[in-house]
Coordinates of C-alpha atoms in Angstrom, one line a residue:
X147 CA -6.2 0.9 -21.9
X148 CA -5.1 -0.2 -18.6
X149 CA -2.0 1.8 -18.0
X150 CA 0.3 -0.7 -15.2
X151 CA 3.4 -0.7 -13.0
X152 CA 5.7 -4.1 -13.8
X153 CA 7.2 -5.7 -11.4
X154 CA 11.1 -3.7 -10.6
X155 CA 12.6 -6.1 -7.8
X156 CA 10.5 -9.8 -8.1
X157 CA 14.0 -12.4 -8.8
X158 CA 15.5 -10.1 -6.7
X159 CA 14.0 -9.3 -3.3
X160 CA 11.4 -12.3 -3.6
X161 CA 10.7 -15.3 -5.9
X162 CA 9.2 -14.3 -9.7
X163 CA 7.4 -17.6 -9.5
X164 CA 4.1 -17.5 -8.2
X165 CA 3.9 -21.0 -6.9
X166 CA 7.4 -20.7 -5.4
X167 CA 6.2 -16.9 -3.8
X168 CA 3.0 -18.4 -2.7
X169 CA 4.1 -21.5 -0.6
X170 CA 7.4 -19.2 1.1
X171 CA 4.5 -16.7 2.2
X172 CA 2.3 -19.7 3.6
X173 CA 5.3 -21.0 5.2
X174 CA 5.8 -17.8 7.2
X175 CA 2.1 -17.3 8.5
X176 CA 0.9 -18.3 11.5
X177 CA -3.0 -17.7 11.7
X178 CA -4.2 -15.3 15.0
X179 CA -7.9 -15.0 15.7
X180 CA -9.8 -12.3 13.9
X181 CA -9.1 -9.1 15.5
X182 CA -11.6 -6.1 14.1
X183 CA -9.5 -4.2 16.4
X184 CA -6.2 -3.4 14.2
X185 CA -6.1 -0.2 12.1
X186 CA -1.9 -0.8 11.1
X187 CA 0.8 -2.6 10.5
X188 CA 4.5 -1.3 10.8
X189 CA 6.6 -4.0 8.1
X190 CA 10.0 -4.0 6.6
X191 CA 10.9 -3.7 3.5
X192 CA 14.4 -5.6 2.9
X193 CA 14.3 -9.1 0.7
X194 CA 12.3 -11.7 1.7
X195 CA 15.3 -14.0 2.8
X196 CA 16.3 -11.4 5.3
X197 CA 13.0 -9.6 6.6
X198 CA 10.4 -11.8 5.1
X199 CA 9.8 -13.9 8.4
X200 CA 9.6 -10.6 10.7
X201 CA 7.1 -9.2 7.7
X202 CA 4.7 -12.0 8.2
X203 CA 3.8 -12.0 11.9
X204 CA 1.7 -8.2 10.7
X205 CA -0.1 -10.2 7.8
X206 CA -0.4 -13.2 9.6
X207 CA -3.2 -11.2 11.8
X208 CA -4.5 -9.2 7.7
X209 CA -5.0 -12.8 7.1
X210 CA -7.8 -13.0 9.8
X211 CA -9.3 -10.0 8.1
X212 CA -9.7 -11.5 4.6
X213 CA -13.3 -10.2 3.4
X214 CA -13.3 -7.1 5.9
X215 CA -10.4 -5.2 4.4
X216 CA -11.3 -3.6 1.1
X217 CA -8.5 -0.9 0.7
X218 CA -5.2 -0.7 2.3
X219 CA -3.2 2.8 2.4
X220 CA 0.5 2.1 2.1
X221 CA 2.7 4.5 2.8
X222 CA 6.9 3.9 2.0
X223 CA 10.4 6.4 2.4
X224 CA 11.4 6.9 -1.4
X225 CA 14.4 5.3 -1.7
X226 CA 15.5 5.7 -5.5
X227 CA 14.5 9.7 -5.9
X228 CA 14.6 12.8 -3.6
X229 CA 11.6 14.8 -4.3
X230 CA 9.0 16.9 -2.3
X231 CA 5.8 15.5 -1.0
X232 CA 4.4 12.0 -1.5
X233 CA 4.3 10.9 -5.1
X234 CA 1.0 9.1 -6.5
X235 CA 1.5 6.3 -9.7
X236 CA -0.8 7.5 -12.8
X237 CA -0.8 4.0 -13.3
X238 CA -4.1 1.8 -13.0
X239 CA -2.6 -1.3 -11.4
X240 CA 0.6 -2.2 -10.1
X241 CA 1.8 -6.1 -11.0
X242 CA 3.1 -8.8 -9.3
X243 CA 3.6 -12.7 -10.2
X244 CA 0.4 -13.5 -7.9
X245 CA -1.6 -10.8 -9.9
X246 CA -2.1 -7.6 -10.2
X247 CA -3.5 -5.3 -7.9
X248 CA -6.1 -2.7 -8.4
X249 CA -5.3 1.3 -7.6
X250 CA -8.0 3.0 -5.5
X251 CA -8.9 5.8 -8.1
X252 CA -11.4 7.2 -5.6
X253 CA -9.5 7.8 -2.8
X254 CA -6.4 9.3 -5.0
X255 CA -9.3 11.6 -6.6
X256 CA -9.6 13.0 -3.2
X257 CA -5.6 14.0 -2.7
X258 CA -5.4 15.3 -5.7
X259 CA -5.6 18.7 -4.5
X260 CA -3.2 18.5 -1.8
X261 CA -0.2 20.9 -3.2
X262 CA 2.5 18.5 -1.9
X263 CA 0.8 15.4 -3.5
X264 CA 1.7 14.8 -7.1
X265 CA 0.8 12.4 -9.8
X266 CA 4.4 11.2 -10.1
X267 CA 5.4 7.7 -11.9
X268 CA 9.7 8.1 -11.5
X269 CA 9.7 7.6 -8.4
X270 CA 7.2 4.6 -7.8
X271 CA 9.2 3.3 -10.7
X272 CA 12.1 1.1 -9.6
X273 CA 11.2 1.4 -5.9
X274 CA 11.2 -1.6 -3.9
X275 CA 9.0 -0.6 -0.5
X276 CA 5.9 -1.1 -2.0
X277 CA 6.0 -3.1 -4.5
X278 CA 7.5 -6.1 -1.9
X279 CA 4.5 -5.5 0.2
X280 CA 1.6 -6.7 -2.0
X281 CA 2.5 -10.1 -2.4
X282 CA 2.0 -10.3 1.5
X283 CA -1.2 -8.2 0.9
X284 CA -2.2 -10.7 -2.3
X285 CA -1.8 -14.0 -0.6
X286 CA -3.5 -12.4 2.8
X287 CA -6.0 -9.9 1.6
X288 CA -7.3 -11.9 -1.2
X289 CA -8.9 -8.9 -3.1
X290 CA -8.6 -4.8 -2.3
X291 CA -8.0 -1.6 -3.7
X292 CA -4.9 0.0 -3.0
X293 CA -3.7 3.9 -2.3
X294 CA 0.1 3.9 -2.2
X295 CA 1.5 6.8 -0.3
X296 CA 5.8 6.8 -1.0
X297 CA 6.3 10.2 0.3
X298 CA 9.9 12.0 0.5
X299 CA 10.8 15.5 1.8
X300 CA 7.1 15.7 3.6
X301 CA 6.8 16.3 7.1
X302 CA 4.4 13.5 9.6
X303 CA 2.2 16.4 10.2
X304 CA 1.3 16.3 6.5
X305 CA 1.7 13.0 6.4
X306 CA -1.7 12.0 9.2
X307 CA -3.2 14.7 7.7
X308 CA -3.3 13.0 4.4
X309 CA -3.9 9.7 5.7
X310 CA -6.9 11.0 7.9
X311 CA -8.5 13.0 4.9
X312 CA -9.2 9.7 3.8
X313 CA -9.2 6.9 5.6
X314 CA -11.9 5.1 6.6
X315 CA -11.6 2.3 9.7
X316 CA -14.4 0.6 8.8
X317 CA -13.0 -0.8 5.1
X318 CA -9.5 0.5 5.3
X319 CA -6.3 -1.0 6.8
X320 CA -3.1 1.3 7.2
X321 CA 0.7 -0.7 6.5
X322 CA 3.8 1.4 6.8
X323 CA 6.9 0.8 4.8
X324 CA 10.2 0.6 7.2
X325 CA 13.3 -0.6 8.4
X326 CA 15.3 0.3 11.2
X327 CA 18.9 1.3 11.8
X328 CA 21.5 0.6 8.1
X329 CA 24.9 -0.7 8.3
X330 CA 25.8 -0.9 12.1
X331 CA 27.9 -3.1 13.4
X332 CA 25.5 -6.6 15.5
X333 CA 25.8 -5.2 18.9
X334 CA 25.9 -1.7 18.3
X335 CA 22.6 -2.2 16.5
X336 CA 21.2 -4.1 18.5
X337 CA 21.3 -1.8 20.8
X338 CA 20.5 1.4 18.4
X339 CA 17.1 -0.5 17.7
X340 CA 16.0 -1.2 20.9
X341 CA 16.0 2.4 21.7
X342 CA 14.1 3.2 18.6
X343 CA 11.5 0.3 19.5
X344 CA 11.3 1.7 22.8
X345 CA 10.4 5.4 21.2
X346 CA 7.5 3.1 19.6
X347 CA 6.1 1.5 22.7
X348 CA 6.2 4.9 24.5
X349 CA 3.9 6.2 21.9
X350 CA 6.8 9.1 21.2
X351 CA 6.3 10.6 17.2
X352 CA 10.4 11.5 17.5
X353 CA 12.2 8.6 15.5
X354 CA 15.3 10.3 13.2
X355 CA 16.2 8.7 10.0
X356 CA 19.2 7.6 11.0
X357 CA 16.7 5.1 13.4
X358 CA 14.6 4.4 11.1
X359 CA 14.0 4.3 7.0
X360 CA 9.8 5.0 6.9
X361 CA 10.4 7.3 10.4
X362 CA 8.1 10.1 8.8
X363 CA 5.6 7.4 8.4
X364 CA 5.8 6.0 11.7
X365 CA 6.3 8.7 12.9
X366 CA 2.3 10.2 11.2
X367 CA 1.2 6.8 12.6
X368 CA 2.7 7.5 16.2
X369 CA 0.4 11.0 15.9
X370 CA -1.8 9.5 14.5
X371 CA -2.2 6.7 17.6
X372 CA -1.7 9.4 20.2
X373 CA -5.0 11.1 19.5
X374 CA -6.8 8.1 19.4
X375 CA -5.3 6.3 21.7
X376 CA -4.4 3.2 19.6
X377 CA -1.5 0.8 21.4
X378 CA 1.8 -1.1 19.6
X379 CA 2.8 -4.6 20.2
X380 CA 5.3 -5.8 19.0
X381 CA 5.3 -9.2 16.9
X382 CA 9.1 -9.4 15.8
X383 CA 12.5 -7.6 15.6
X384 CA 15.2 -9.8 14.1
X385 CA 18.7 -7.8 11.6
X386 CA 20.4 -9.2 8.5
X387 CA 22.6 -10.6 10.7
X388 CA 19.9 -12.8 12.6
X389 CA 19.1 -13.8 8.8
X390 CA 22.3 -14.7 7.0
X391 CA 23.3 -11.8 6.5
X392 CA 27.2 -10.3 7.3
X393 CA 27.3 -9.2 11.1
X394 CA 29.8 -6.9 10.0
X395 CA 27.1 -4.5 9.0
X396 CA 23.3 -5.4 9.5
X397 CA 19.9 -3.3 8.8
X398 CA 17.4 -4.2 11.8
X399 CA 13.7 -5.1 11.2
X400 CA 10.7 -4.9 13.6
X401 CA 6.6 -5.9 12.8
X402 CA 4.3 -4.3 15.3
X403 CA 0.3 -4.3 15.2
X404 CA -1.4 -0.8 16.0
X405 CA -5.1 -2.0 17.7
X406 CA -7.6 0.7 18.9
X407 CA -8.8 -0.1 22.5
X408 CA -11.9 -0.5 22.5
X409 CA -13.9 0.6 25.1
X410 CA -16.2 -1.2 27.8

């Protein structure tokens, strides 16, 4: 019997009706040329009305690789439950309005012996930071398998090691889910986020959790990128004050593509 993780935030963070969800995502996607050098993206994870257009800028580049990317390693920070290490699901599929996404059991099995990895569905049950990425992935990549790495108390270096041990650049893309600063006044948030983006673009793996809720994942990616000579391109930045929210307490959103520099 197939075991599934049901939707937790459909109808709240994004449309629960498939046709409306597809139309909204398609309306945001661009058409950049295929770019086989892309290894990773950073995308926000708020409600689509606030951060969907920012996320879509990065997902547009994945659309151009539909049929080439067969696996997605998706990382994000736990918001509803704290725990040691990284939680992997026991289920076979994650459900969305656009269909079911297969969990990559082969990749999952390769992490089972890591002492900081646990098979634990509880942190996944109500978590939004991974779920909101799935409709974008389905609409841009079509068929793929998923390894959802939900982390809490773990170092960036350990998370990086997990990823390196299972990642195949030929058919796998890395997706890092993170928002930037939380609940500052609009102008202050813009200044704080500018500093955070400068840190990312300088390749310095020292973001704090006050700068980004997914700082651990971004720092892991920054360290990985530094060791491999990857480059970050910022695609879009907005905060919730730009997209309809209260400007007294805003949340920052940014999207990046991360490329491997091709040797001549």
